Amino acid sequence: MARIMPMTASSIRPSLSSLRFCRFCVSHSSSRKFASFHLGTAVPQMQSFGIKASKLLREKGSNFSIGAVGSMAHASTATTQENVLDWVKQDKRRMLHVVYRVGDLDRTIKFYTECLGMKLLRKRDVPEERYTNAFLGYGPEDSHFVIELTYNYGIDKYDIGLAFGHFGIAVEDVAKSVELIKAKGGKVTREPGPVKGGNTVIAFIEDPDGYKFELLERGPTPEPLCQVMLRVGDLDRAINFYQKIFILQAYGMELLRTRDNPEYKCFLHPFFSRGSSGNSLSALPG
Ligand SMILES: C[C@@H](O)C(=O)SC[C@H](NC(=O)CC[C@H](N)C(=O)O)C(=O)NCC(=O)O
Ligand SMILES: [Zn+2]
């Protein structure tokens, strides 16, 4: 059974539906392949934001502790629901999109809209560069984390590699979603049931290019696109990177908890970054 070791004094999963967060999932793998993949994020001016945030934290006596060393801010955080509201109000950053390449745009758009319930938000053709983008998601781009598909003219197949793990979609009934996907000819690679080492009902499916989607059974959420799982070669290095890069802007990515699955050689370290999207990314050694 998985061991959850919260990094915080209290539960870190905000139950306040108005809060939307963006969390990260990075998996540990010996893979040397590169995922055809990038995450886009919007951040405000770091300098003024960092100083303002650390001053606010001192005034509010929050559980955050940010010690500024010169212009570098280092933080050890213990996020609690009590101070997470302050954090959300102060931090205007959010993850914007995830970009990856597909071999047939219309095929993928059909699958994501008919099987996963996403909406096609817009398409963007750049003939001079010989590529087309399609943006899909569960809400408008100015408030939701979205998927940006890239089709490069004439390229109908990609090697996804082992570094990319899966996207997570929160659904209220995994079994029902899997039945719909099967009826539409979608590929189910792991039938519904409790996750190994845990209790959450999950299932895994593959999209037409072979990108994996995990369906996680959860209550209603404004942001079903809730997870990006990547595998990394060194978990501590990845954690250090995400903390340093984001924590420099104070209130940045937080390491929230670890989930150790020794029987499955699996560590899960969700990074948690404020944002209007609710997706998550957790560190899982391969
Ligand atoms: C937290 C939840 O969203 C997960 O993704 S855990 C799912 C679990 N992950 C792993 O086992 C990761 C380690 C693996 N070696 C890898 O690199 O993918 C999983 O896939 N469980 C399978 C199952 O059937 O439960
Ligand atoms: Zn997952």
PDB file of N, CA, C and O in Angstrom, residues 178-250:
ATOM      1  N   VAL A 178     -14.688   4.552 -19.786  1.00  0.00           N
ATOM      2  CA  VAL A 178     -13.983   3.500 -20.532  1.00  0.00           C
ATOM      3  C   VAL A 178     -14.933   2.832 -21.525  1.00  0.00           C
ATOM      4  O   VAL A 178     -14.558   2.577 -22.682  1.00  0.00           O
ATOM      5  N   GLU A 179     -16.168   2.609 -21.105  1.00  0.00           N
ATOM      6  CA  GLU A 179     -17.150   1.985 -22.029  1.00  0.00           C
ATOM      7  C   GLU A 179     -17.361   2.875 -23.256  1.00  0.00           C
ATOM      8  O   GLU A 179     -17.373   2.404 -24.390  1.00  0.00           O
ATOM      9  N   LEU A 180     -17.468   4.196 -23.027  1.00  0.00           N
ATOM     10  CA  LEU A 180     -17.662   5.128 -24.157  1.00  0.00           C
ATOM     11  C   LEU A 180     -16.458   5.065 -25.098  1.00  0.00           C
ATOM     12  O   LEU A 180     -16.589   4.991 -26.322  1.00  0.00           O
ATOM     13  N   ILE A 181     -15.277   5.056 -24.516  1.00  0.00           N
ATOM     14  CA  ILE A 181     -14.043   5.044 -25.331  1.00  0.00           C
ATOM     15  C   ILE A 181     -13.960   3.757 -26.148  1.00  0.00           C
ATOM     16  O   ILE A 181     -13.627   3.768 -27.336  1.00  0.00           O
ATOM     17  N   LYS A 182     -14.325   2.644 -25.521  1.00  0.00           N
ATOM     18  CA  LYS A 182     -14.327   1.357 -26.251  1.00  0.00           C
ATOM     19  C   LYS A 182     -15.342   1.430 -27.399  1.00  0.00           C
ATOM     20  O   LYS A 182     -15.063   1.041 -28.531  1.00  0.00           O
ATOM     21  N   ALA A 183     -16.527   1.981 -27.100  1.00  0.00           N
ATOM     22  CA  ALA A 183     -17.588   2.048 -28.132  1.00  0.00           C
ATOM     23  C   ALA A 183     -17.147   2.897 -29.327  1.00  0.00           C
ATOM     24  O   ALA A 183     -17.530   2.668 -30.470  1.00  0.00           O
ATOM     25  N   LYS A 184     -16.264   3.878 -29.051  1.00  0.00           N
ATOM     26  CA  LYS A 184     -15.796   4.757 -30.131  1.00  0.00           C
ATOM     27  C   LYS A 184     -14.520   4.206 -30.780  1.00  0.00           C
ATOM     28  O   LYS A 184     -13.850   4.907 -31.537  1.00  0.00           O
ATOM     29  N   GLY A 185     -14.149   2.984 -30.362  1.00  0.00           N
ATOM     30  CA  GLY A 185     -12.958   2.382 -30.979  1.00  0.00           C
ATOM     31  C   GLY A 185     -11.644   2.806 -30.355  1.00  0.00           C
ATOM     32  O   GLY A 185     -10.576   2.543 -30.906  1.00  0.00           O
ATOM     33  N   GLY A 186     -11.723   3.433 -29.177  1.00  0.00           N
ATOM     34  CA  GLY A 186     -10.486   3.852 -28.488  1.00  0.00           C
ATOM     35  C   GLY A 186      -9.792   2.657 -27.861  1.00  0.00           C
ATOM     36  O   GLY A 186     -10.388   1.604 -27.643  1.00  0.00           O
ATOM     37  N   LYS A 187      -8.492   2.804 -27.541  1.00  0.00           N
ATOM     38  CA  LYS A 187      -7.691   1.693 -27.006  1.00  0.00           C
ATOM     39  C   LYS A 187      -7.572   1.825 -25.484  1.00  0.00           C
ATOM     40  O   LYS A 187      -7.098   2.836 -24.978  1.00  0.00           O
ATOM     41  N   VAL A 188      -8.019   0.816 -24.766  1.00  0.00           N
ATOM     42  CA  VAL A 188      -7.908   0.797 -23.299  1.00  0.00           C
ATOM     43  C   VAL A 188      -6.739  -0.111 -22.940  1.00  0.00           C
ATOM     44  O   VAL A 188      -6.723  -1.282 -23.317  1.00  0.00           O
ATOM     45  N   THR A 189      -5.716   0.421 -22.260  1.00  0.00           N
ATOM     46  CA  THR A 189      -4.530  -0.403 -21.955  1.00  0.00           C
ATOM     47  C   THR A 189      -4.543  -0.899 -20.516  1.00  0.00           C
ATOM     48  O   THR A 189      -3.712  -1.724 -20.148  1.00  0.00           O
ATOM     49  N   ARG A 190      -5.466  -0.358 -19.684  1.00  0.00           N
ATOM     50  CA  ARG A 190      -5.546  -0.842 -18.302  1.00  0.00           C
ATOM     51  C   ARG A 190      -6.974  -0.621 -17.847  1.00  0.00           C
ATOM     52  O   ARG A 190      -7.447   0.503 -17.786  1.00  0.00           O
ATOM     53  N   GLU A 191      -7.647  -1.721 -17.550  1.00  0.00           N
ATOM     54  CA  GLU A 191      -9.070  -1.663 -17.194  1.00  0.00           C
ATOM     55  C   GLU A 191      -9.294  -0.916 -15.873  1.00  0.00           C
ATOM     56  O   GLU A 191      -8.361  -0.810 -15.055  1.00  0.00           O
ATOM     57  N   PRO A 192     -10.499  -0.389 -15.648  1.00  0.00           N
ATOM     58  CA  PRO A 192     -10.787   0.344 -14.402  1.00  0.00           C
ATOM     59  C   PRO A 192     -10.545  -0.515 -13.153  1.00  0.00           C
ATOM     60  O   PRO A 192     -10.829  -1.694 -13.141  1.00  0.00           O
ATOM     61  N   GLY A 193     -10.018   0.123 -12.121  1.00  0.00           N
ATOM     62  CA  GLY A 193      -9.790  -0.556 -10.844  1.00  0.00           C
ATOM     63  C   GLY A 193      -8.897   0.311  -9.991  1.00  0.00           C
ATOM     64  O   GLY A 193      -8.305   1.273 -10.494  1.00  0.00           O
ATOM     65  N   PRO A 194      -8.783  -0.017  -8.688  1.00  0.00           N
ATOM     66  CA  PRO A 194      -7.942   0.790  -7.802  1.00  0.00           C
ATOM     67  C   PRO A 194      -6.487   0.807  -8.287  1.00  0.00           C
ATOM     68  O   PRO A 194      -5.963  -0.221  -8.722  1.00  0.00           O
ATOM     69  N   VAL A 195      -5.848   1.942  -8.167  1.00  0.00           N
ATOM     70  CA  VAL A 195      -4.450   2.049  -8.575  1.00  0.00           C
ATOM     71  C   VAL A 195      -3.595   1.114  -7.716  1.00  0.00           C
ATOM     72  O   VAL A 195      -3.882   0.944  -6.526  1.00  0.00           O
ATOM     73  N   LYS A 196      -2.597   0.469  -8.276  1.00  0.00           N
ATOM     74  CA  LYS A 196      -1.725  -0.436  -7.496  1.00  0.00           C
ATOM     75  C   LYS A 196      -1.087   0.367  -6.359  1.00  0.00           C
ATOM     76  O   LYS A 196      -0.515   1.441  -6.593  1.00  0.00           O
ATOM     77  N   GLY A 197      -1.243  -0.092  -5.146  1.00  0.00           N
ATOM     78  CA  GLY A 197      -0.651   0.615  -4.016  1.00  0.00           C
ATOM     79  C   GLY A 197      -1.518   1.752  -3.515  1.00  0.00           C
ATOM     80  O   GLY A 197      -1.122   2.524  -2.664  1.00  0.00           O
ATOM     81  N   GLY A 198      -2.717   1.893  -4.057  1.00  0.00           N
ATOM     82  CA  GLY A 198      -3.578   3.004  -3.603  1.00  0.00           C
ATOM     83  C   GLY A 198      -5.048   2.623  -3.715  1.00  0.00           C
ATOM     84  O   GLY A 198      -5.378   1.446  -3.920  1.00  0.00           O
ATOM     85  N   ASN A 199      -5.913   3.598  -3.615  1.00  0.00           N
ATOM     86  CA  ASN A 199      -7.361   3.311  -3.630  1.00  0.00           C
ATOM     87  C   ASN A 199      -8.086   3.961  -4.807  1.00  0.00           C
ATOM     88  O   ASN A 199      -9.157   3.515  -5.195  1.00  0.00           O
ATOM     89  N   THR A 200      -7.493   5.030  -5.359  1.00  0.00           N
ATOM     90  CA  THR A 200      -8.199   5.749  -6.427  1.00  0.00           C
ATOM     91  C   THR A 200      -8.464   4.830  -7.615  1.00  0.00           C
ATOM     92  O   THR A 200      -7.559   4.121  -8.074  1.00  0.00           O
ATOM     93  N   VAL A 201      -9.690   4.830  -8.083  1.00  0.00           N
ATOM     94  CA  VAL A 201     -10.038   4.044  -9.277  1.00  0.00           C
ATOM     95  C   VAL A 201      -9.465   4.758 -10.497  1.00  0.00           C
ATOM     96  O   VAL A 201      -9.700   5.959 -10.701  1.00  0.00           O
ATOM     97  N   ILE A 202      -8.669   4.029 -11.245  1.00  0.00           N
ATOM     98  CA  ILE A 202      -8.063   4.605 -12.459  1.00  0.00           C
ATOM     99  C   ILE A 202      -8.245   3.644 -13.634  1.00  0.00           C
ATOM    100  O   ILE A 202      -8.634   2.496 -13.451  1.00  0.00           O
ATOM    101  N   ALA A 203      -7.974   4.144 -14.802  1.00  0.00           N
ATOM    102  CA  ALA A 203      -7.863   3.309 -15.997  1.00  0.00           C
ATOM    103  C   ALA A 203      -6.866   4.028 -16.905  1.00  0.00           C
ATOM    104  O   ALA A 203      -6.624   5.229 -16.740  1.00  0.00           O
ATOM    105  N   PHE A 204      -6.273   3.303 -17.829  1.00  0.00           N
ATOM    106  CA  PHE A 204      -5.369   3.933 -18.796  1.00  0.00           C
ATOM    107  C   PHE A 204      -5.888   3.684 -20.212  1.00  0.00           C
ATOM    108  O   PHE A 204      -6.323   2.566 -20.529  1.00  0.00           O
ATOM    109  N   ILE A 205      -5.848   4.724 -21.023  1.00  0.00           N
ATOM    110  CA  ILE A 205      -6.214   4.574 -22.448  1.00  0.00           C
ATOM    111  C   ILE A 205      -5.093   5.205 -23.264  1.00  0.00           C
ATOM    112  O   ILE A 205      -4.219   5.892 -22.707  1.00  0.00           O
ATOM    113  N   GLU A 206      -5.108   4.948 -24.548  1.00  0.00           N
ATOM    114  CA  GLU A 206      -4.123   5.578 -25.432  1.00  0.00           C
ATOM    115  C   GLU A 206      -4.847   6.367 -26.513  1.00  0.00           C
ATOM    116  O   GLU A 206      -5.880   5.929 -27.015  1.00  0.00           O
ATOM    117  N   ASP A 207      -4.297   7.500 -26.875  1.00  0.00           N
ATOM    118  CA  ASP A 207      -4.912   8.279 -27.963  1.00  0.00           C
ATOM    119  C   ASP A 207      -4.377   7.730 -29.296  1.00  0.00           C
ATOM    120  O   ASP A 207      -3.538   6.825 -29.319  1.00  0.00           O
ATOM    121  N   PRO A 208      -4.836   8.242 -30.458  1.00  0.00           N
ATOM    122  CA  PRO A 208      -4.438   7.655 -31.748  1.00  0.00           C
ATOM    123  C   PRO A 208      -2.928   7.623 -31.998  1.00  0.00           C
ATOM    124  O   PRO A 208      -2.458   6.804 -32.768  1.00  0.00           O
ATOM    125  N   ASP A 209      -2.150   8.515 -31.347  1.00  0.00           N
ATOM    126  CA  ASP A 209      -0.687   8.500 -31.545  1.00  0.00           C
ATOM    127  C   ASP A 209       0.021   7.652 -30.502  1.00  0.00           C
ATOM    128  O   ASP A 209       1.251   7.515 -30.545  1.00  0.00           O
ATOM    129  N   GLY A 210      -0.745   7.130 -29.527  1.00  0.00           N
ATOM    130  CA  GLY A 210      -0.116   6.310 -28.486  1.00  0.00           C
ATOM    131  C   GLY A 210       0.192   7.074 -27.208  1.00  0.00           C
ATOM    132  O   GLY A 210       0.775   6.539 -26.278  1.00  0.00           O
ATOM    133  N   TYR A 211      -0.200   8.380 -27.138  1.00  0.00           N
ATOM    134  CA  TYR A 211      -0.004   9.106 -25.874  1.00  0.00           C
ATOM    135  C   TYR A 211      -0.972   8.535 -24.844  1.00  0.00           C
ATOM    136  O   TYR A 211      -2.147   8.313 -25.145  1.00  0.00           O
ATOM    137  N   LYS A 212      -0.466   8.288 -23.618  1.00  0.00           N
ATOM    138  CA  LYS A 212      -1.269   7.648 -22.579  1.00  0.00           C
ATOM    139  C   LYS A 212      -2.075   8.691 -21.798  1.00  0.00           C
ATOM    140  O   LYS A 212      -1.557   9.774 -21.475  1.00  0.00           O
ATOM    141  N   PHE A 213      -3.330   8.343 -21.515  1.00  0.00           N
ATOM    142  CA  PHE A 213      -4.172   9.146 -20.641  1.00  0.00           C
ATOM    143  C   PHE A 213      -4.623   8.274 -19.480  1.00  0.00           C
ATOM    144  O   PHE A 213      -5.107   7.162 -19.699  1.00  0.00           O
ATOM    145  N   GLU A 214      -4.417   8.754 -18.280  1.00  0.00           N
ATOM    146  CA  GLU A 214      -4.941   8.080 -17.095  1.00  0.00           C
ATOM    147  C   GLU A 214      -6.272   8.726 -16.755  1.00  0.00           C
ATOM    148  O   GLU A 214      -6.362   9.961 -16.709  1.00  0.00           O
ATOM    149  N   LEU A 215      -7.310   7.915 -16.580  1.00  0.00           N
ATOM    150  CA  LEU A 215      -8.606   8.427 -16.122  1.00  0.00           C
ATOM    151  C   LEU A 215      -8.642   8.199 -14.618  1.00  0.00           C
ATOM    152  O   LEU A 215      -8.428   7.082 -14.147  1.00  0.00           O
ATOM    153  N   LEU A 216      -8.848   9.271 -13.842  1.00  0.00           N
ATOM    154  CA  LEU A 216      -8.873   9.152 -12.379  1.00  0.00           C
ATOM    155  C   LEU A 216     -10.270   9.489 -11.883  1.00  0.00           C
ATOM    156  O   LEU A 216     -10.818  10.526 -12.263  1.00  0.00           O
ATOM    157  N   GLU A 217     -10.819   8.612 -11.084  1.00  0.00           N
ATOM    158  CA  GLU A 217     -12.192   8.836 -10.592  1.00  0.00           C
ATOM    159  C   GLU A 217     -12.182   9.879  -9.462  1.00  0.00           C
ATOM    160  O   GLU A 217     -11.583   9.662  -8.415  1.00  0.00           O
ATOM    161  N   ARG A 218     -12.821  11.017  -9.748  1.00  0.00           N
ATOM    162  CA  ARG A 218     -12.885  12.093  -8.757  1.00  0.00           C
ATOM    163  C   ARG A 218     -14.240  12.773  -8.869  1.00  0.00           C
ATOM    164  O   ARG A 218     -14.936  12.619  -9.871  1.00  0.00           O
ATOM    165  N   GLY A 219     -14.547  13.567  -7.830  1.00  0.00           N
ATOM    166  CA  GLY A 219     -15.787  14.333  -7.878  1.00  0.00           C
ATOM    167  C   GLY A 219     -15.702  15.415  -8.946  1.00  0.00           C
ATOM    168  O   GLY A 219     -14.659  15.582  -9.583  1.00  0.00           O
ATOM    169  N   PRO A 220     -16.818  16.122  -9.139  1.00  0.00           N
ATOM    170  CA  PRO A 220     -16.849  17.170 -10.175  1.00  0.00           C
ATOM    171  C   PRO A 220     -15.718  18.183  -9.972  1.00  0.00           C
ATOM    172  O   PRO A 220     -15.410  18.536  -8.833  1.00  0.00           O
ATOM    173  N   THR A 221     -15.083  18.606 -11.041  1.00  0.00           N
ATOM    174  CA  THR A 221     -13.996  19.583 -10.944  1.00  0.00           C
ATOM    175  C   THR A 221     -14.060  20.513 -12.149  1.00  0.00           C
ATOM    176  O   THR A 221     -14.399  20.083 -13.250  1.00  0.00           O
ATOM    177  N   PRO A 222     -13.737  21.808 -11.933  1.00  0.00           N
ATOM    178  CA  PRO A 222     -13.739  22.735 -13.070  1.00  0.00           C
ATOM    179  C   PRO A 222     -12.570  22.470 -14.020  1.00  0.00           C
ATOM    180  O   PRO A 222     -12.509  23.012 -15.107  1.00  0.00           O
ATOM    181  N   GLU A 223     -11.622  21.617 -13.594  1.00  0.00           N
ATOM    182  CA  GLU A 223     -10.435  21.409 -14.410  1.00  0.00           C
ATOM    183  C   GLU A 223     -10.117  19.918 -14.511  1.00  0.00           C
ATOM    184  O   GLU A 223      -9.271  19.389 -13.789  1.00  0.00           O
ATOM    185  N   PRO A 224     -10.814  19.181 -15.401  1.00  0.00           N
ATOM    186  CA  PRO A 224     -10.565  17.732 -15.502  1.00  0.00           C
ATOM    187  C   PRO A 224      -9.142  17.382 -15.946  1.00  0.00           C
ATOM    188  O   PRO A 224      -8.610  16.341 -15.569  1.00  0.00           O
ATOM    189  N   LEU A 225      -8.496  18.258 -16.732  1.00  0.00           N
ATOM    190  CA  LEU A 225      -7.119  17.963 -17.177  1.00  0.00           C
ATOM    191  C   LEU A 225      -6.217  18.209 -15.976  1.00  0.00           C
ATOM    192  O   LEU A 225      -5.747  19.314 -15.747  1.00  0.00           O
ATOM    193  N   CYS A 226      -5.998  17.148 -15.177  1.00  0.00           N
ATOM    194  CA  CYS A 226      -5.480  17.375 -13.817  1.00  0.00           C
ATOM    195  C   CYS A 226      -4.063  16.857 -13.606  1.00  0.00           C
ATOM    196  O   CYS A 226      -3.548  16.911 -12.487  1.00  0.00           O
ATOM    197  N   GLN A 227      -3.396  16.351 -14.646  1.00  0.00           N
ATOM    198  CA  GLN A 227      -2.094  15.739 -14.348  1.00  0.00           C
ATOM    199  C   GLN A 227      -1.232  15.602 -15.598  1.00  0.00           C
ATOM    200  O   GLN A 227      -1.758  15.306 -16.690  1.00  0.00           O
ATOM    201  N   VAL A 228       0.067  15.826 -15.420  1.00  0.00           N
ATOM    202  CA  VAL A 228       1.035  15.495 -16.468  1.00  0.00           C
ATOM    203  C   VAL A 228       2.109  14.662 -15.782  1.00  0.00           C
ATOM    204  O   VAL A 228       2.739  15.136 -14.830  1.00  0.00           O
ATOM    205  N   MET A 229       2.314  13.400 -16.183  1.00  0.00           N
ATOM    206  CA  MET A 229       3.342  12.559 -15.560  1.00  0.00           C
ATOM    207  C   MET A 229       4.515  12.409 -16.507  1.00  0.00           C
ATOM    208  O   MET A 229       4.363  11.967 -17.642  1.00  0.00           O
ATOM    209  N   LEU A 230       5.691  12.844 -16.034  1.00  0.00           N
ATOM    210  CA  LEU A 230       6.912  12.707 -16.836  1.00  0.00           C
ATOM    211  C   LEU A 230       7.886  11.839 -16.057  1.00  0.00           C
ATOM    212  O   LEU A 230       7.939  11.911 -14.830  1.00  0.00           O
ATOM    213  N   ARG A 231       8.673  11.041 -16.763  1.00  0.00           N
ATOM    214  CA  ARG A 231       9.706  10.253 -16.096  1.00  0.00           C
ATOM    215  C   ARG A 231      11.041  10.990 -16.202  1.00  0.00           C
ATOM    216  O   ARG A 231      11.357  11.559 -17.255  1.00  0.00           O
ATOM    217  N   VAL A 232      11.809  11.006 -15.089  1.00  0.00           N
ATOM    218  CA  VAL A 232      13.100  11.698 -15.115  1.00  0.00           C
ATOM    219  C   VAL A 232      14.180  10.725 -14.665  1.00  0.00           C
ATOM    220  O   VAL A 232      13.907   9.734 -13.979  1.00  0.00           O
ATOM    221  N   GLY A 233      15.419  11.045 -14.987  1.00  0.00           N
ATOM    222  CA  GLY A 233      16.539  10.149 -14.657  1.00  0.00           C
ATOM    223  C   GLY A 233      17.044  10.333 -13.239  1.00  0.00           C
ATOM    224  O   GLY A 233      17.751   9.480 -12.721  1.00  0.00           O
ATOM    225  N   ASP A 234      16.688  11.470 -12.594  1.00  0.00           N
ATOM    226  CA  ASP A 234      17.198  11.712 -11.232  1.00  0.00           C
ATOM    227  C   ASP A 234      16.158  12.553 -10.504  1.00  0.00           C
ATOM    228  O   ASP A 234      15.988  13.742 -10.791  1.00  0.00           O
ATOM    229  N   LEU A 235      15.473  11.929  -9.556  1.00  0.00           N
ATOM    230  CA  LEU A 235      14.333  12.575  -8.901  1.00  0.00           C
ATOM    231  C   LEU A 235      14.761  13.815  -8.129  1.00  0.00           C
ATOM    232  O   LEU A 235      14.187  14.888  -8.249  1.00  0.00           O
ATOM    233  N   ASP A 236      15.852  13.707  -7.369  1.00  0.00           N
ATOM    234  CA  ASP A 236      16.274  14.862  -6.558  1.00  0.00           C
ATOM    235  C   ASP A 236      16.688  16.018  -7.460  1.00  0.00           C
ATOM    236  O   ASP A 236      16.399  17.179  -7.185  1.00  0.00           O
ATOM    237  N   ARG A 237      17.351  15.677  -8.576  1.00  0.00           N
ATOM    238  CA  ARG A 237      17.750  16.734  -9.513  1.00  0.00           C
ATOM    239  C   ARG A 237      16.506  17.440 -10.054  1.00  0.00           C
ATOM    240  O   ARG A 237      16.434  18.669 -10.129  1.00  0.00           O
ATOM    241  N   ALA A 238      15.487  16.643 -10.405  1.00  0.00           N
ATOM    242  CA  ALA A 238      14.255  17.248 -10.949  1.00  0.00           C
ATOM    243  C   ALA A 238      13.562  18.095  -9.888  1.00  0.00           C
ATOM    244  O   ALA A 238      13.149  19.227 -10.141  1.00  0.00           O
ATOM    245  N   ILE A 239      13.481  17.580  -8.676  1.00  0.00           N
ATOM    246  CA  ILE A 239      12.834  18.344  -7.595  1.00  0.00           C
ATOM    247  C   ILE A 239      13.588  19.646  -7.379  1.00  0.00           C
ATOM    248  O   ILE A 239      13.015  20.727  -7.301  1.00  0.00           O
ATOM    249  N   ASN A 240      14.921  19.548  -7.346  1.00  0.00           N
ATOM    250  CA  ASN A 240      15.740  20.745  -7.128  1.00  0.00           C
ATOM    251  C   ASN A 240      15.485  21.769  -8.243  1.00  0.00           C
ATOM    252  O   ASN A 240      15.327  22.963  -8.002  1.00  0.00           O
ATOM    253  N   PHE A 241      15.400  21.264  -9.471  1.00  0.00           N
ATOM    254  CA  PHE A 241      15.180  22.172 -10.607  1.00  0.00           C
ATOM    255  C   PHE A 241      13.844  22.897 -10.466  1.00  0.00           C
ATOM    256  O   PHE A 241      13.762  24.117 -10.508  1.00  0.00           O
ATOM    257  N   TYR A 242      12.800  22.138 -10.244  1.00  0.00           N
ATOM    258  CA  TYR A 242      11.473  22.773 -10.210  1.00  0.00           C
ATOM    259  C   TYR A 242      11.344  23.698  -9.007  1.00  0.00           C
ATOM    260  O   TYR A 242      10.727  24.757  -9.079  1.00  0.00           O
ATOM    261  N   GLN A 243      11.960  23.321  -7.892  1.00  0.00           N
ATOM    262  CA  GLN A 243      11.863  24.226  -6.735  1.00  0.00           C
ATOM    263  C   GLN A 243      12.661  25.498  -7.005  1.00  0.00           C
ATOM    264  O   GLN A 243      12.188  26.599  -6.794  1.00  0.00           O
ATOM    265  N   LYS A 244      13.929  25.332  -7.492  1.00  0.00           N
ATOM    266  CA  LYS A 244      14.783  26.517  -7.690  1.00  0.00           C
ATOM    267  C   LYS A 244      14.123  27.456  -8.700  1.00  0.00           C
ATOM    268  O   LYS A 244      13.961  28.634  -8.473  1.00  0.00           O
ATOM    269  N   ILE A 245      13.716  26.873  -9.853  1.00  0.00           N
ATOM    270  CA  ILE A 245      13.205  27.743 -10.925  1.00  0.00           C
ATOM    271  C   ILE A 245      11.946  28.444 -10.469  1.00  0.00           C
ATOM    272  O   ILE A 245      11.754  29.622 -10.647  1.00  0.00           O
ATOM    273  N   PHE A 246      11.044  27.717  -9.810  1.00  0.00           N
ATOM    274  CA  PHE A 246       9.758  28.348  -9.465  1.00  0.00           C
ATOM    275  C   PHE A 246       9.823  29.040  -8.116  1.00  0.00           C
ATOM    276  O   PHE A 246       9.244  30.085  -7.902  1.00  0.00           O
ATOM    277  N   ILE A 247      10.594  28.461  -7.199  1.00  0.00           N
ATOM    278  CA  ILE A 247      10.565  29.052  -5.864  1.00  0.00           C
ATOM    279  C   ILE A 247      11.233  30.420  -5.871  1.00  0.00           C
ATOM    280  O   ILE A 247      11.000  31.257  -5.037  1.00  0.00           O
ATOM    281  N   LEU A 248      12.074  30.680  -6.914  1.00  0.00           N
ATOM    282  CA  LEU A 248      12.753  31.994  -6.974  1.00  0.00           C
ATOM    283  C   LEU A 248      11.710  33.104  -7.050  1.00  0.00           C
ATOM    284  O   LEU A 248      11.960  34.234  -6.742  1.00  0.00           O
ATOM    285  N   GLN A 249      10.515  32.746  -7.603  1.00  0.00           N
ATOM    286  CA  GLN A 249       9.499  33.801  -7.670  1.00  0.00           C
ATOM    287  C   GLN A 249       8.604  33.723  -6.445  1.00  0.00           C
ATOM    288  O   GLN A 249       7.405  33.935  -6.519  1.00  0.00           O
ATOM    289  N   ALA A 250       9.208  33.331  -5.315  1.00  0.00           N
ATOM    290  CA  ALA A 250       8.426  33.143  -4.074  1.00  0.00           C
ATOM    291  C   ALA A 250       7.192  32.335  -4.446  1.00  0.00           C
ATOM    292  O   ALA A 250       7.004  31.965  -5.561  1.00  0.00           O
TER     293      ALA A 250
END
